[in-house]
């Protein structure tokens, strides 16, 4: 049996692919921003907060990190309506992704904050700086630098993981791919093209992150 | 045939010339103490001798075998050239016995029993017969360094290189290692030591080689060279180390 | 026909987890073979080999797992093989797992001090002997905690096999949810089962890591 690869039908749907790409990008960017701040809040709560906070954050992180993203999304999208809360696909996806990324970035951010030697903070204190000044002038920059590599790879993983939202019919790049597939039956070609687009996106993100790092931290 | 012969050896790290036209001949049974300032190329010289570092020009011969020749079997050569490092470099996951017997078993194809007998023997020579089944982490720095020497001795080398083997040790531990080195020297081993222990050099070395800026700046018999340095550089170096 | 979500369903879901574990085992085995090869190539003295291994890792880590699953699922028929979720999943997860394990293990190999290679070389050991007797045993200790960590990722990611109709825990959850119409209860149960499998592994990995850090 001979199978001729044929990409024409796939490329014919380029506008549709672009729409999907836009959704994937929107979802990724929103998740990165919101997830980062959620992680930051939780990391601060865990590092500087009281025992209650620490416990709550730990439970949150462990729950999220030990269950699959797909199940978390299903729970929000299919499960919540039976409790009387109906979410749009995009909203459910965004919330699930933010909660998920928040848990992973908490760990990364916490490690970054803890990478600052105690002696640095003590030096700040002995110079009479306020806690806020210590945070602002002594902790933030080196902590960001320490967490940057792990955080940026986590962001790329997140972008790739957004493909999972296709399973609750959010029209992201992957879902658009499966629609094109059902129209053209060019399954292998569709997923090859989709895969290449994700790959290009991942490389672009890596490039952008590298440039930012060089501009901001490598001095 | 000399045991070691360096002819016009030069070595660069990138643009940095670390060994600059070094020539040196060492006969069997000699104990050479290499001294010199930090960064003068002493460690590099030792590492070039057993082929850990490539050289850019010149010739290094050991027992008539050219080290810097792509056709030379470096593994074969290294069986005859032991090296002991400043930082011991014991294998942390292996017991003392396994550290010592690994190469004899794998390289010299000794049987486990035979290798262990030799291990017991070399450990006795470094005064650690009772530590044969210990793990490296359970030993003091001085003991670890003696095991590293024993590990080299077990290969029965013709030439031994020592790179500041006491520098990482507390002063009270250097004595035990130096005594082991004395023992090895007495047995007639050809030895090249990079050392800051002038007392040791004075008593056990046959020749002093003073390195400066990648060159053999001055060399000669120990007593004479140390008491009547010919160059200003050696003079000021000796003033600094002897206070 | 809608029925109640009861103990029977929970037991059924728990049993479905064995397919999750089976797929994980398969994926880990395949990924380990690919990963070990990649790790060794990545530190090879030969630049082209290093480049190829690194290219592979970059590509796989830059593509969603979902894409690999679908590519293999549909690619099988193009290759003239019977379309089978097991085969597709096994291949996709091996490709995917290999890239991540390859990176983890390469990290462990280069975390062993270079002086250990030198000490081995100075004793006349061959490259392979240095690798086998000196570097790998030490790297294994370093690699164990992150490898268990990745195993947890793998277990969670086997849930994606549900999308190509592979019946494991998540797929069984979908089916149960459809027949009982109790999605919340079903997915909470599914999540709990994943948690019960993953959490002990996470803790184990963390404890090993702490012990390792203390030992250093
Ligand atoms: N791997 C390397 N790459 C680049 N430069 C190196 C390397 N190893 C050593 N050097 C440089 O080569 C010069 C000589 O180094 P070497 O270690 O031989 O000095 P040394 O005499 O042993 O000094 P010390 O007494 O501090 O051990 C130094 O300037 C050092 O910075
Ligand atoms: Mg040195």
PDB file of N, CA and C and ligand atoms in Angstrom, chain B residues 13-14 16-19 36-45 47 53 86 163-164 194 196 211, ligand 1:
ATOM      1  N   UNK B  13      46.888  27.518  26.584  1.00  0.00           N
ATOM      2  CA  UNK B  13      45.435  27.456  26.769  1.00  0.00           C
ATOM      3  C   UNK B  13      44.883  28.644  26.011  1.00  0.00           C
ATOM      4  N   UNK B  14      44.336  28.392  24.830  1.00  0.00           N
ATOM      5  CA  UNK B  14      43.896  29.517  24.012  1.00  0.00           C
ATOM      6  C   UNK B  14      45.096  30.419  23.742  1.00  0.00           C
ATOM      7  N   UNK B  16      46.822  31.934  25.947  1.00  0.00           N
ATOM      8  CA  UNK B  16      47.728  31.971  27.099  1.00  0.00           C
ATOM      9  C   UNK B  16      48.803  30.899  26.969  1.00  0.00           C
ATOM     10  N   UNK B  17      50.060  31.304  26.946  1.00  0.00           N
ATOM     11  CA  UNK B  17      51.162  30.336  26.873  1.00  0.00           C
ATOM     12  C   UNK B  17      51.525  29.920  28.299  1.00  0.00           C
ATOM     13  N   UNK B  18      51.266  28.656  28.616  1.00  0.00           N
ATOM     14  CA  UNK B  18      51.438  28.186  29.990  1.00  0.00           C
ATOM     15  C   UNK B  18      52.783  27.498  30.166  1.00  0.00           C
ATOM     16  N   UNK B  19      53.207  26.753  29.142  1.00  0.00           N
ATOM     17  CA  UNK B  19      54.551  26.178  29.158  1.00  0.00           C
ATOM     18  C   UNK B  19      55.291  26.767  27.972  1.00  0.00           C
ATOM     19  N   UNK B  36      57.683  26.751  42.513  1.00  0.00           N
ATOM     20  CA  UNK B  36      57.400  27.936  41.711  1.00  0.00           C
ATOM     21  C   UNK B  36      56.105  28.582  42.152  1.00  0.00           C
ATOM     22  N   UNK B  37      55.914  29.818  41.694  1.00  0.00           N
ATOM     23  CA  UNK B  37      54.730  30.582  42.087  1.00  0.00           C
ATOM     24  C   UNK B  37      53.467  29.948  41.539  1.00  0.00           C
ATOM     25  N   UNK B  38      52.355  30.299  42.120  1.00  0.00           N
ATOM     26  CA  UNK B  38      51.061  29.878  41.608  1.00  0.00           C
ATOM     27  C   UNK B  38      50.891  30.381  40.174  1.00  0.00           C
ATOM     28  N   UNK B  39      50.438  29.491  39.294  1.00  0.00           N
ATOM     29  CA  UNK B  39      50.217  29.896  37.904  1.00  0.00           C
ATOM     30  C   UNK B  39      51.453  29.790  37.036  1.00  0.00           C
ATOM     31  N   UNK B  40      52.576  29.275  37.585  1.00  0.00           N
ATOM     32  CA  UNK B  40      53.797  29.206  36.789  1.00  0.00           C
ATOM     33  C   UNK B  40      53.809  27.994  35.860  1.00  0.00           C
ATOM     34  N   UNK B  41      52.789  27.124  35.964  1.00  0.00           N
ATOM     35  CA  UNK B  41      52.677  26.012  35.017  1.00  0.00           C
ATOM     36  C   UNK B  41      53.100  24.663  35.561  1.00  0.00           C
ATOM     37  N   UNK B  42      53.227  24.550  36.890  1.00  0.00           N
ATOM     38  CA  UNK B  42      53.701  23.296  37.486  1.00  0.00           C
ATOM     39  C   UNK B  42      52.712  22.152  37.259  1.00  0.00           C
ATOM     40  N   UNK B  43      51.430  22.413  37.601  1.00  0.00           N
ATOM     41  CA  UNK B  43      50.428  21.358  37.419  1.00  0.00           C
ATOM     42  C   UNK B  43      50.309  20.986  35.953  1.00  0.00           C
ATOM     43  N   UNK B  44      50.337  22.002  35.104  1.00  0.00           N
ATOM     44  CA  UNK B  44      50.202  21.756  33.672  1.00  0.00           C
ATOM     45  C   UNK B  44      51.319  20.835  33.192  1.00  0.00           C
ATOM     46  N   UNK B  45      52.513  21.069  33.682  1.00  0.00           N
ATOM     47  CA  UNK B  45      53.640  20.225  33.279  1.00  0.00           C
ATOM     48  C   UNK B  45      53.355  18.767  33.625  1.00  0.00           C
ATOM     49  N   UNK B  47      50.467  17.335  34.117  1.00  0.00           N
ATOM     50  CA  UNK B  47      49.335  16.811  33.349  1.00  0.00           C
ATOM     51  C   UNK B  47      49.732  16.510  31.902  1.00  0.00           C
ATOM     52  N   UNK B  53      46.825  16.475  29.177  1.00  0.00           N
ATOM     53  CA  UNK B  53      46.711  17.689  28.379  1.00  0.00           C
ATOM     54  C   UNK B  53      47.577  17.541  27.135  1.00  0.00           C
ATOM     55  N   UNK B  86      46.107  16.810  44.071  1.00  0.00           N
ATOM     56  CA  UNK B  86      45.906  17.595  45.292  1.00  0.00           C
ATOM     57  C   UNK B  86      44.598  17.222  45.981  1.00  0.00           C
ATOM     58  N   UNK B 163      51.038  16.041  42.587  1.00  0.00           N
ATOM     59  CA  UNK B 163      50.734  17.463  42.432  1.00  0.00           C
ATOM     60  C   UNK B 163      50.238  18.050  43.747  1.00  0.00           C
ATOM     61  N   UNK B 164      51.129  18.692  44.459  1.00  0.00           N
ATOM     62  CA  UNK B 164      50.772  19.333  45.737  1.00  0.00           C
ATOM     63  C   UNK B 164      49.886  18.447  46.585  1.00  0.00           C
ATOM     64  N   UNK B 194      55.346  18.216  42.666  1.00  0.00           N
ATOM     65  CA  UNK B 194      55.125  19.652  42.786  1.00  0.00           C
ATOM     66  C   UNK B 194      54.845  19.872  44.262  1.00  0.00           C
ATOM     67  N   UNK B 196      55.146  22.537  47.977  1.00  0.00           N
ATOM     68  CA  UNK B 196      55.507  23.753  48.706  1.00  0.00           C
ATOM     69  C   UNK B 196      56.255  23.399  49.983  1.00  0.00           C
ATOM     70  N   UNK B 211      60.164  26.673  38.459  1.00  0.00           N
ATOM     71  CA  UNK B 211      59.448  27.134  37.281  1.00  0.00           C
ATOM     72  C   UNK B 211      58.999  28.567  37.464  1.00  0.00           C
TER      73      UNK B 211
HETATM   74  N1  LIG D   1      42.021  24.315  31.865  1.00  0.00           N
HETATM   75  C1  LIG D   1      42.593  25.536  31.775  1.00  0.00           C
HETATM   76  N2  LIG D   1      42.135  26.457  30.902  1.00  0.00           N
HETATM   77  C2  LIG D   1      42.704  27.668  30.790  1.00  0.00           C
HETATM   78  N3  LIG D   1      43.728  28.071  31.524  1.00  0.00           N
HETATM   79  C3  LIG D   1      44.249  27.220  32.427  1.00  0.00           C
HETATM   80  C4  LIG D   1      43.702  25.910  32.595  1.00  0.00           C
HETATM   81  N4  LIG D   1      44.421  25.288  33.563  1.00  0.00           N
HETATM   82  C5  LIG D   1      45.352  26.170  33.958  1.00  0.00           C
HETATM   83  N5  LIG D   1      45.261  27.329  33.280  1.00  0.00           N
HETATM   84  C6  LIG D   1      46.153  28.493  33.425  1.00  0.00           C
HETATM   85  O1  LIG D   1      47.462  28.054  33.174  1.00  0.00           O
HETATM   86  C7  LIG D   1      48.374  28.682  34.038  1.00  0.00           C
HETATM   87  C8  LIG D   1      49.204  27.652  34.748  1.00  0.00           C
HETATM   88  O2  LIG D   1      48.361  26.854  35.549  1.00  0.00           O
HETATM   89  P1  LIG D   1      48.901  25.690  36.480  1.00  0.00           P
HETATM   90  O3  LIG D   1      47.726  25.069  37.123  1.00  0.00           O
HETATM   91  O4  LIG D   1      49.807  24.824  35.713  1.00  0.00           O
HETATM   92  O5  LIG D   1      49.739  26.518  37.543  1.00  0.00           O
HETATM   93  P2  LIG D   1      50.451  25.979  38.867  1.00  0.00           P
HETATM   94  O6  LIG D   1      51.858  26.352  38.741  1.00  0.00           O
HETATM   95  O7  LIG D   1      50.120  24.569  39.088  1.00  0.00           O
HETATM   96  O8  LIG D   1      49.801  26.873  39.983  1.00  0.00           O
HETATM   97  P3  LIG D   1      49.306  26.491  41.461  1.00  0.00           P
HETATM   98  O9  LIG D   1      50.488  26.589  42.330  1.00  0.00           O
HETATM   99  O10 LIG D   1      48.300  27.576  41.781  1.00  0.00           O
HETATM  100  O11 LIG D   1      48.689  25.147  41.386  1.00  0.00           O
HETATM  101  C9  LIG D   1      47.557  29.547  34.984  1.00  0.00           C
HETATM  102  O12 LIG D   1      47.638  30.871  34.507  1.00  0.00           O
HETATM  103  C10 LIG D   1      46.159  29.021  34.830  1.00  0.00           C
HETATM  104  O13 LIG D   1      45.238  30.068  34.996  1.00  0.00           O
END
